[in-house]
CSV table of C-alpha atoms in Angstrom, one decimal:
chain,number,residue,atom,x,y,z
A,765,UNK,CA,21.1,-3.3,18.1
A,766,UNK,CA,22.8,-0.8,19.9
A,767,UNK,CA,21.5,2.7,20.8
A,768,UNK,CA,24.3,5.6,20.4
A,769,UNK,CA,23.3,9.0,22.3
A,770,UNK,CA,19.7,9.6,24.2
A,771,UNK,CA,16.9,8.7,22.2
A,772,UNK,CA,14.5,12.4,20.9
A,773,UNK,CA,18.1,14.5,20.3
A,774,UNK,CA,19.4,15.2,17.1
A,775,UNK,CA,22.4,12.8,17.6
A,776,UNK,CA,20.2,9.8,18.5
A,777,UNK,CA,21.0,6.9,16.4
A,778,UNK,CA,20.1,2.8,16.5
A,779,UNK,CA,22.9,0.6,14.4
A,780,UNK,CA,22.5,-2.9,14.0
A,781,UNK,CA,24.6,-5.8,14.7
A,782,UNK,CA,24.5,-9.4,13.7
A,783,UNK,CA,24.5,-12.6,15.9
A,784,UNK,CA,28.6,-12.2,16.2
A,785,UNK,CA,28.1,-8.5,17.4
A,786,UNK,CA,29.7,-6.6,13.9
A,787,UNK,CA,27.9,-3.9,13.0
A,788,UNK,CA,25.9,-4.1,10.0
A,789,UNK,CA,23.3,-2.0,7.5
A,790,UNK,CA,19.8,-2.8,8.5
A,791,UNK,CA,18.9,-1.5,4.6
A,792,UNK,CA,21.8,-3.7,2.7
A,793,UNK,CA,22.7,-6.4,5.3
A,794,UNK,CA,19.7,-7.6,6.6
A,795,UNK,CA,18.3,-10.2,3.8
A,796,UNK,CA,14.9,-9.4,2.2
A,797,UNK,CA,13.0,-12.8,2.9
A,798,UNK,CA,13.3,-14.8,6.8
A,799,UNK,CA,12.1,-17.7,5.1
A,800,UNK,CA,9.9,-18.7,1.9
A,801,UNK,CA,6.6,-16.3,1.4
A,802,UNK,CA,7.8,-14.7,4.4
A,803,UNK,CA,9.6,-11.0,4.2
A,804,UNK,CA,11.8,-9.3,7.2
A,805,UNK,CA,10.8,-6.4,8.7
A,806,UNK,CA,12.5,-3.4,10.1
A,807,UNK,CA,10.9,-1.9,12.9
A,808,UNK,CA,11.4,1.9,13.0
A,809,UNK,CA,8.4,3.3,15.1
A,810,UNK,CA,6.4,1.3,17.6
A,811,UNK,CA,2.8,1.7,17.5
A,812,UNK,CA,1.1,4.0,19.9
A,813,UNK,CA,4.7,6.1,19.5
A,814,UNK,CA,5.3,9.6,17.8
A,815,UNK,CA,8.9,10.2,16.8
A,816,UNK,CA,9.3,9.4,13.5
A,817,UNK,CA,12.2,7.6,13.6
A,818,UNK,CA,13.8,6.0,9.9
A,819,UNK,CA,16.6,4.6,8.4
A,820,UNK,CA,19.2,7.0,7.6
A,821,UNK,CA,19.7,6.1,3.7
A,822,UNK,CA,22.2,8.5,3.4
A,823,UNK,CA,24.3,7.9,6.8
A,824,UNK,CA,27.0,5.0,6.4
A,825,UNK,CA,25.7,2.1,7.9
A,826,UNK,CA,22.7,3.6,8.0
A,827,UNK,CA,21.6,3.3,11.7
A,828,UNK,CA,17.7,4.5,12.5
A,829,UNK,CA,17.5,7.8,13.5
A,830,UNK,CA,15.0,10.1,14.0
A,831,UNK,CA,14.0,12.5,10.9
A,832,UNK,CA,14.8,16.3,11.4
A,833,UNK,CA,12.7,19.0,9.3
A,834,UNK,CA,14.2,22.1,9.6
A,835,UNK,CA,16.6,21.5,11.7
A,836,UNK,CA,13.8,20.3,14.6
A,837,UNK,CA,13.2,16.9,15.7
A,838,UNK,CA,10.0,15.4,13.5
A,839,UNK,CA,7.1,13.7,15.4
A,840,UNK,CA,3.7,12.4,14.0
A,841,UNK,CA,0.7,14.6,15.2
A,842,UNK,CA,-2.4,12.9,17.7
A,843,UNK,CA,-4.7,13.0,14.7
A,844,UNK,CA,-8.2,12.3,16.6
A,845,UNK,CA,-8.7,9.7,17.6
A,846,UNK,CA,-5.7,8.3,16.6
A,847,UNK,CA,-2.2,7.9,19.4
A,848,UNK,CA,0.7,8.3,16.8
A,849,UNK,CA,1.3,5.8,14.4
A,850,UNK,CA,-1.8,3.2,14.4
A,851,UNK,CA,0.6,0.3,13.5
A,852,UNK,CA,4.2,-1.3,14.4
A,853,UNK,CA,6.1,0.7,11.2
A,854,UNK,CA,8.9,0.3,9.4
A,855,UNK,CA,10.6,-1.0,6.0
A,856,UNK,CA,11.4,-4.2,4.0
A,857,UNK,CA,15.5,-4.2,3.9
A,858,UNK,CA,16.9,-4.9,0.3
A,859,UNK,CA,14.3,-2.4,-1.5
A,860,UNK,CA,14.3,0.7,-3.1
A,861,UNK,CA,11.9,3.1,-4.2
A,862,UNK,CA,14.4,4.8,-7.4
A,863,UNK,CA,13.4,8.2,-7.9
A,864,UNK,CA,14.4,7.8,-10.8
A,865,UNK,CA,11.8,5.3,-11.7
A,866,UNK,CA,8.3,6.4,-12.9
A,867,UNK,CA,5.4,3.4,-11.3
A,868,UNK,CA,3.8,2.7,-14.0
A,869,UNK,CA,0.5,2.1,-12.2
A,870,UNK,CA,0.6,5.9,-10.0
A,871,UNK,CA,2.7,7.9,-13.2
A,872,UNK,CA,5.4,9.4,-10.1
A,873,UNK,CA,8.8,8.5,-9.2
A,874,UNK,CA,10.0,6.5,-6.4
A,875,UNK,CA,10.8,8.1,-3.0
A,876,UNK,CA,14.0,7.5,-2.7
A,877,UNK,CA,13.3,5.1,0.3
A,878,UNK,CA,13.3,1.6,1.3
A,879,UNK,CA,9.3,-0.2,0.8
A,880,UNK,CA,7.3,1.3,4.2
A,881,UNK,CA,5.3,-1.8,6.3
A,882,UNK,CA,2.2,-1.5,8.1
A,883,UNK,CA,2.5,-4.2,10.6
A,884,UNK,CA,-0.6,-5.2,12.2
A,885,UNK,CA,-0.5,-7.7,14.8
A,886,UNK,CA,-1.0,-7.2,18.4
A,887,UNK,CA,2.7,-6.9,19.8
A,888,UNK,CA,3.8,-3.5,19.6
A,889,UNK,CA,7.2,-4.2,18.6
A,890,UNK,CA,10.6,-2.9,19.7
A,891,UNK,CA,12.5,-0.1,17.5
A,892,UNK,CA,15.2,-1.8,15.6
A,893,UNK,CA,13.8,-5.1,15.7
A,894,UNK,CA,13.9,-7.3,12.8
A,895,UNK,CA,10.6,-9.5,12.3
A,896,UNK,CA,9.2,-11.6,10.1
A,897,UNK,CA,5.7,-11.0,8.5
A,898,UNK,CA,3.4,-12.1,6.1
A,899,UNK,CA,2.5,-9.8,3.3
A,900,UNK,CA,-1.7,-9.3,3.0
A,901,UNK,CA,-2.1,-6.5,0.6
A,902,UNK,CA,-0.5,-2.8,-0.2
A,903,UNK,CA,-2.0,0.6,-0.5
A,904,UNK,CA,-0.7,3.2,-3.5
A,905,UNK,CA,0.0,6.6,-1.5
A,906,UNK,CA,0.9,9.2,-3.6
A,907,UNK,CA,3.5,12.3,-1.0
A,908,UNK,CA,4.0,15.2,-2.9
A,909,UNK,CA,4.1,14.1,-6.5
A,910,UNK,CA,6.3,10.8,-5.3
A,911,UNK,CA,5.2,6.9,-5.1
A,912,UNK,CA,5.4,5.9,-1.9
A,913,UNK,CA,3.7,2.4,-1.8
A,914,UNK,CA,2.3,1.0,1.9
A,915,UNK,CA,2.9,-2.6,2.2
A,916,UNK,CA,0.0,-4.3,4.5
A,917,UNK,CA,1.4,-7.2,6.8
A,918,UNK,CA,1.2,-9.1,9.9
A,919,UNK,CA,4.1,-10.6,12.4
A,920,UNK,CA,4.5,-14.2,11.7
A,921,UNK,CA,4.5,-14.6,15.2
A,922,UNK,CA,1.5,-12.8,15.5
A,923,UNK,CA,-0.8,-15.4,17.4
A,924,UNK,CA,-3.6,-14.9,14.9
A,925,UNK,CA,-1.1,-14.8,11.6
A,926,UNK,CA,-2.9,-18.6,10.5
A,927,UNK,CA,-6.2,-16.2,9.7
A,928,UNK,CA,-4.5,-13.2,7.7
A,929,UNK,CA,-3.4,-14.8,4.5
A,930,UNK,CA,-5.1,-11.4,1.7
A,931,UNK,CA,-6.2,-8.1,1.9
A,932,UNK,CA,-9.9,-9.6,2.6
A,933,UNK,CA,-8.8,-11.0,5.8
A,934,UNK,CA,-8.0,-7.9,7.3
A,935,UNK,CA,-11.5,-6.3,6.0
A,936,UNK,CA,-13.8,-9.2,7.6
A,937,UNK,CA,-11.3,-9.8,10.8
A,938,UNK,CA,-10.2,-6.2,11.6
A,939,UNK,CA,-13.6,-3.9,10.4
A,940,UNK,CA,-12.6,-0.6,10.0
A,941,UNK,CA,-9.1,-1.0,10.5
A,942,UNK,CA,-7.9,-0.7,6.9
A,943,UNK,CA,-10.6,2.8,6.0
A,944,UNK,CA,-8.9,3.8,9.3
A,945,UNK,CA,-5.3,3.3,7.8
A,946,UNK,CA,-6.0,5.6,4.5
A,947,UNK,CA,-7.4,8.3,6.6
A,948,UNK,CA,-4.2,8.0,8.5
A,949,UNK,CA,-2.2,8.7,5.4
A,950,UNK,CA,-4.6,11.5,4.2
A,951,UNK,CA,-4.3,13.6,6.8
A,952,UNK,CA,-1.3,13.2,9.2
A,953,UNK,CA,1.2,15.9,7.5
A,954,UNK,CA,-2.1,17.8,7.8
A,955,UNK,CA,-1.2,19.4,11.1
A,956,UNK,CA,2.1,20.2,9.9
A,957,UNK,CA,0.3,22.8,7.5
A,958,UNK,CA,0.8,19.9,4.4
A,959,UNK,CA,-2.3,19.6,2.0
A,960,UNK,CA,-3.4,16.3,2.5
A,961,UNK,CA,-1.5,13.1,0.5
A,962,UNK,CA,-3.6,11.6,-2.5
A,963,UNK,CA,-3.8,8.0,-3.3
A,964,UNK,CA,-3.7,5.8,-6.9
A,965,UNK,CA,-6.4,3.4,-7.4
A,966,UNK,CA,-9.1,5.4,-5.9
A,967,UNK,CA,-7.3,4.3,-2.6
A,968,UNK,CA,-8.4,0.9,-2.7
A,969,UNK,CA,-5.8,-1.6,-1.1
A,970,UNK,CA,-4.8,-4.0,-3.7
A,971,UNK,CA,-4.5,-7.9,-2.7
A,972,UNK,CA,-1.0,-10.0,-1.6
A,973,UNK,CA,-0.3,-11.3,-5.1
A,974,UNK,CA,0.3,-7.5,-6.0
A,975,UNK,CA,1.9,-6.5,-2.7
A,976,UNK,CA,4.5,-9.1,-3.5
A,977,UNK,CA,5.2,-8.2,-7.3
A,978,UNK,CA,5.7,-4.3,-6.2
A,979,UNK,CA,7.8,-5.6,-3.4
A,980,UNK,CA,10.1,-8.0,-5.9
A,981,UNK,CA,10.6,-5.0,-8.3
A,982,UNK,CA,11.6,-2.5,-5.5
A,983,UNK,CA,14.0,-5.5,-4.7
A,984,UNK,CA,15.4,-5.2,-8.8
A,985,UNK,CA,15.9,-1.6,-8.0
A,986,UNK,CA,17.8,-2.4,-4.6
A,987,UNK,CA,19.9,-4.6,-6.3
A,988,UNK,CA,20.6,-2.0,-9.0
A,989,UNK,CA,21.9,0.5,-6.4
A,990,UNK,CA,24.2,-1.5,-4.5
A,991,UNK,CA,25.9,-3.0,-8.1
A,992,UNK,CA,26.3,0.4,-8.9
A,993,UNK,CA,24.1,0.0,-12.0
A,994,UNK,CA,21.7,2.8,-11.0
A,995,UNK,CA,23.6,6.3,-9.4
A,996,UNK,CA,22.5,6.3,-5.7
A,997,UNK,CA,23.6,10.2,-5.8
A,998,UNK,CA,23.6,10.5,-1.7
A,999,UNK,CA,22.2,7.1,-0.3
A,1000,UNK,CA,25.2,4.8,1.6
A,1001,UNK,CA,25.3,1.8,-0.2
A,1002,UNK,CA,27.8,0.4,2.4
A,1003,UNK,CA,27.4,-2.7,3.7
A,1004,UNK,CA,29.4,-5.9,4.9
A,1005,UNK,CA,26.9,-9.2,3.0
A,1006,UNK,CA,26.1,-8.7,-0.4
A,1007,UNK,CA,28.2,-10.3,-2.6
A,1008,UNK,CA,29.2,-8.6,-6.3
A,1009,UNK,CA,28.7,-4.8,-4.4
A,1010,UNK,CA,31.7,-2.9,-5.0
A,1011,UNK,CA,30.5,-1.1,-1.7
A,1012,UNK,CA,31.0,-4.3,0.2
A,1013,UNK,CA,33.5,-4.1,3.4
A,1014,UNK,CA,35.2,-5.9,6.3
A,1015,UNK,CA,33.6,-5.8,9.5
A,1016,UNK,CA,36.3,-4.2,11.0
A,1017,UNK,CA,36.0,-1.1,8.7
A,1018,UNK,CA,32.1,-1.0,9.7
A,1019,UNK,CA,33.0,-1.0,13.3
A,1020,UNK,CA,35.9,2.2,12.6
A,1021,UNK,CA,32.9,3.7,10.6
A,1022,UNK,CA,30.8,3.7,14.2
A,1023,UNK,CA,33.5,4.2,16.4
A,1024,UNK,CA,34.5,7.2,14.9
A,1025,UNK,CA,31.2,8.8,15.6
A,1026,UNK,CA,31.2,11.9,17.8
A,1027,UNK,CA,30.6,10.6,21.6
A,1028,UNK,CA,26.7,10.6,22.6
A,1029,UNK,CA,25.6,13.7,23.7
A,1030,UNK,CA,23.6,14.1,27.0
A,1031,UNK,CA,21.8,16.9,25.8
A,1032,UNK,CA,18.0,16.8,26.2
A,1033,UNK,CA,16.0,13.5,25.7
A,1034,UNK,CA,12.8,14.0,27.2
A,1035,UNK,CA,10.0,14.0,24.6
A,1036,UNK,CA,8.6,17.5,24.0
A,1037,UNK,CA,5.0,17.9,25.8
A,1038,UNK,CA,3.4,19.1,22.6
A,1039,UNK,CA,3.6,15.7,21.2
A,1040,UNK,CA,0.3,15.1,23.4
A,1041,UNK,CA,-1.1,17.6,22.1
A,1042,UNK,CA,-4.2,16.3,19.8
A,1043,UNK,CA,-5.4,17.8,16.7
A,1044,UNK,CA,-8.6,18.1,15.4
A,1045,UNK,CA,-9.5,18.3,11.7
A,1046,UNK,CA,-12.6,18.0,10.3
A,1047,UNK,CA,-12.8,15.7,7.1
């Protein structure tokens, strides 16, 4: 990957590059499955960290950057006792939550978003790296009226991956990790002056076979998009791999796309203080 401008400014962005150093789309380019049962991973925030950093779905190419709410750099609140986000997170490239789909098991529309991950092995991972995990289970969040569906896995290189093969696993190896995880959800926009985020299925995490039939169909949708089949309204659909998208280009049209960005600028990058800050919210 390659980093353009200081990380925590509003110009900050992460594009990705294959093994002969072209740029490409870490939502389009980057195939959905690193090997048979096994799914790749974006990582777009490190656990323990605070920015929350995404891929830009609607930025050509789109690099990770970090998301702005009204016109200010966004960062996840210290919700006691958690430090920022409590797992490696990121997204499954080649999905799409379509907004313009109603889930038939939560009765909202997609997000407009790739799938989001909850990685949980013990490497906090690097932004913009690309890992391979092992799907366990998902959890059915429901953010302001959309479906915004929480995929449960674990790094394939996780030393302990052989012992997380369901949802159960995580229960009888990681106690209290996965209660920990919805009251994550519940209440992190809370300090932001959000109500707090509701969950389908009486927030219950449902098991791998699941996971993996919610992740093939946001795959159908993907595949939609980039055909041109389903109207992306503002999400980039360029990308330089997959074959039959009319949005397909050369590498050297990706690398004009990048070059052709304003230069980085060294305006402040330190993170903000308030971000250790720690908030306290009674349940």
């Amino acid at each position: 990957s390659e980093e353009r401008a200081a990380p925590f400014t509003l110009e900050y962005r992460v594009f990705l590059k294959n093994e002969k150093g072209q740029y490409i789309s870490p939502f389009h380019d980057v195939p959905i499955y690193a090997d048979k049962d096994v799914f790749h991973m974006v990582v777009e925030v490190p656990r323990w960290s605070n920015a929350k950093m995404e891929i830009a779905t609607k930025d050509p190419l789109n690099p990770i950057k970090q998301d702005v709410k009204k016109g200010k750099l966004r960062y996840v609140a210290n919700l006691f006792p958690y430090k920022g986000y409590i797992w490696n997170y990121g997204a499954i490239p080649q999905t799409w939550e379509d907004p313009g789909h109603n889930d038939k098991h939560t009765g909202c529309c997609g997000d407009n978003d790739p799938i989001d991950v909850c990685e949980i092995g013990s490497k906090v991972c690097a932004r913009g790296e690309i890992i391979g995990v092992k799907v366990l289970g998902i959890l059915a969040m429901i953010d302001e009226g959309e479906t915004d569906w929480k995929v449960i896995a674990i790094n394939v290189d996780d030393p302990d991956a052989a012992n997380y093969n369901d949802i159960n696993d995580v229960k009888r190896l990681k106690p209290g990790y996965l209660e920990a995880t919805v009251d994550w959800f519940r209440r992190y926009k809370v300090p932001d002056g959000k109500p707090e985020n509701q969950f389908a299925f009486n927030a219950e995490f449902k098991d791998k076979d699941f996971a993996i039939d919610i992740i093939k169909s946001t795959h159908d949708h993907w595949r939609a998009l980039v055909t041109k089949k389903t109207d992306g309204k503002g999400i980039s659909c360029m990308n330089t791999t997959v074959s039959g998208s009319p949005f397909k280009c050369d590498p050297d049209a990706a690398k004009a796309i990048v070059d052709a960005l304003p230069p980085p600028c060294e305006s402040a990058c330190t993170i903000p203080t308030d971000v250790d800050k720690w908030f306290h919210h009674q349940k």
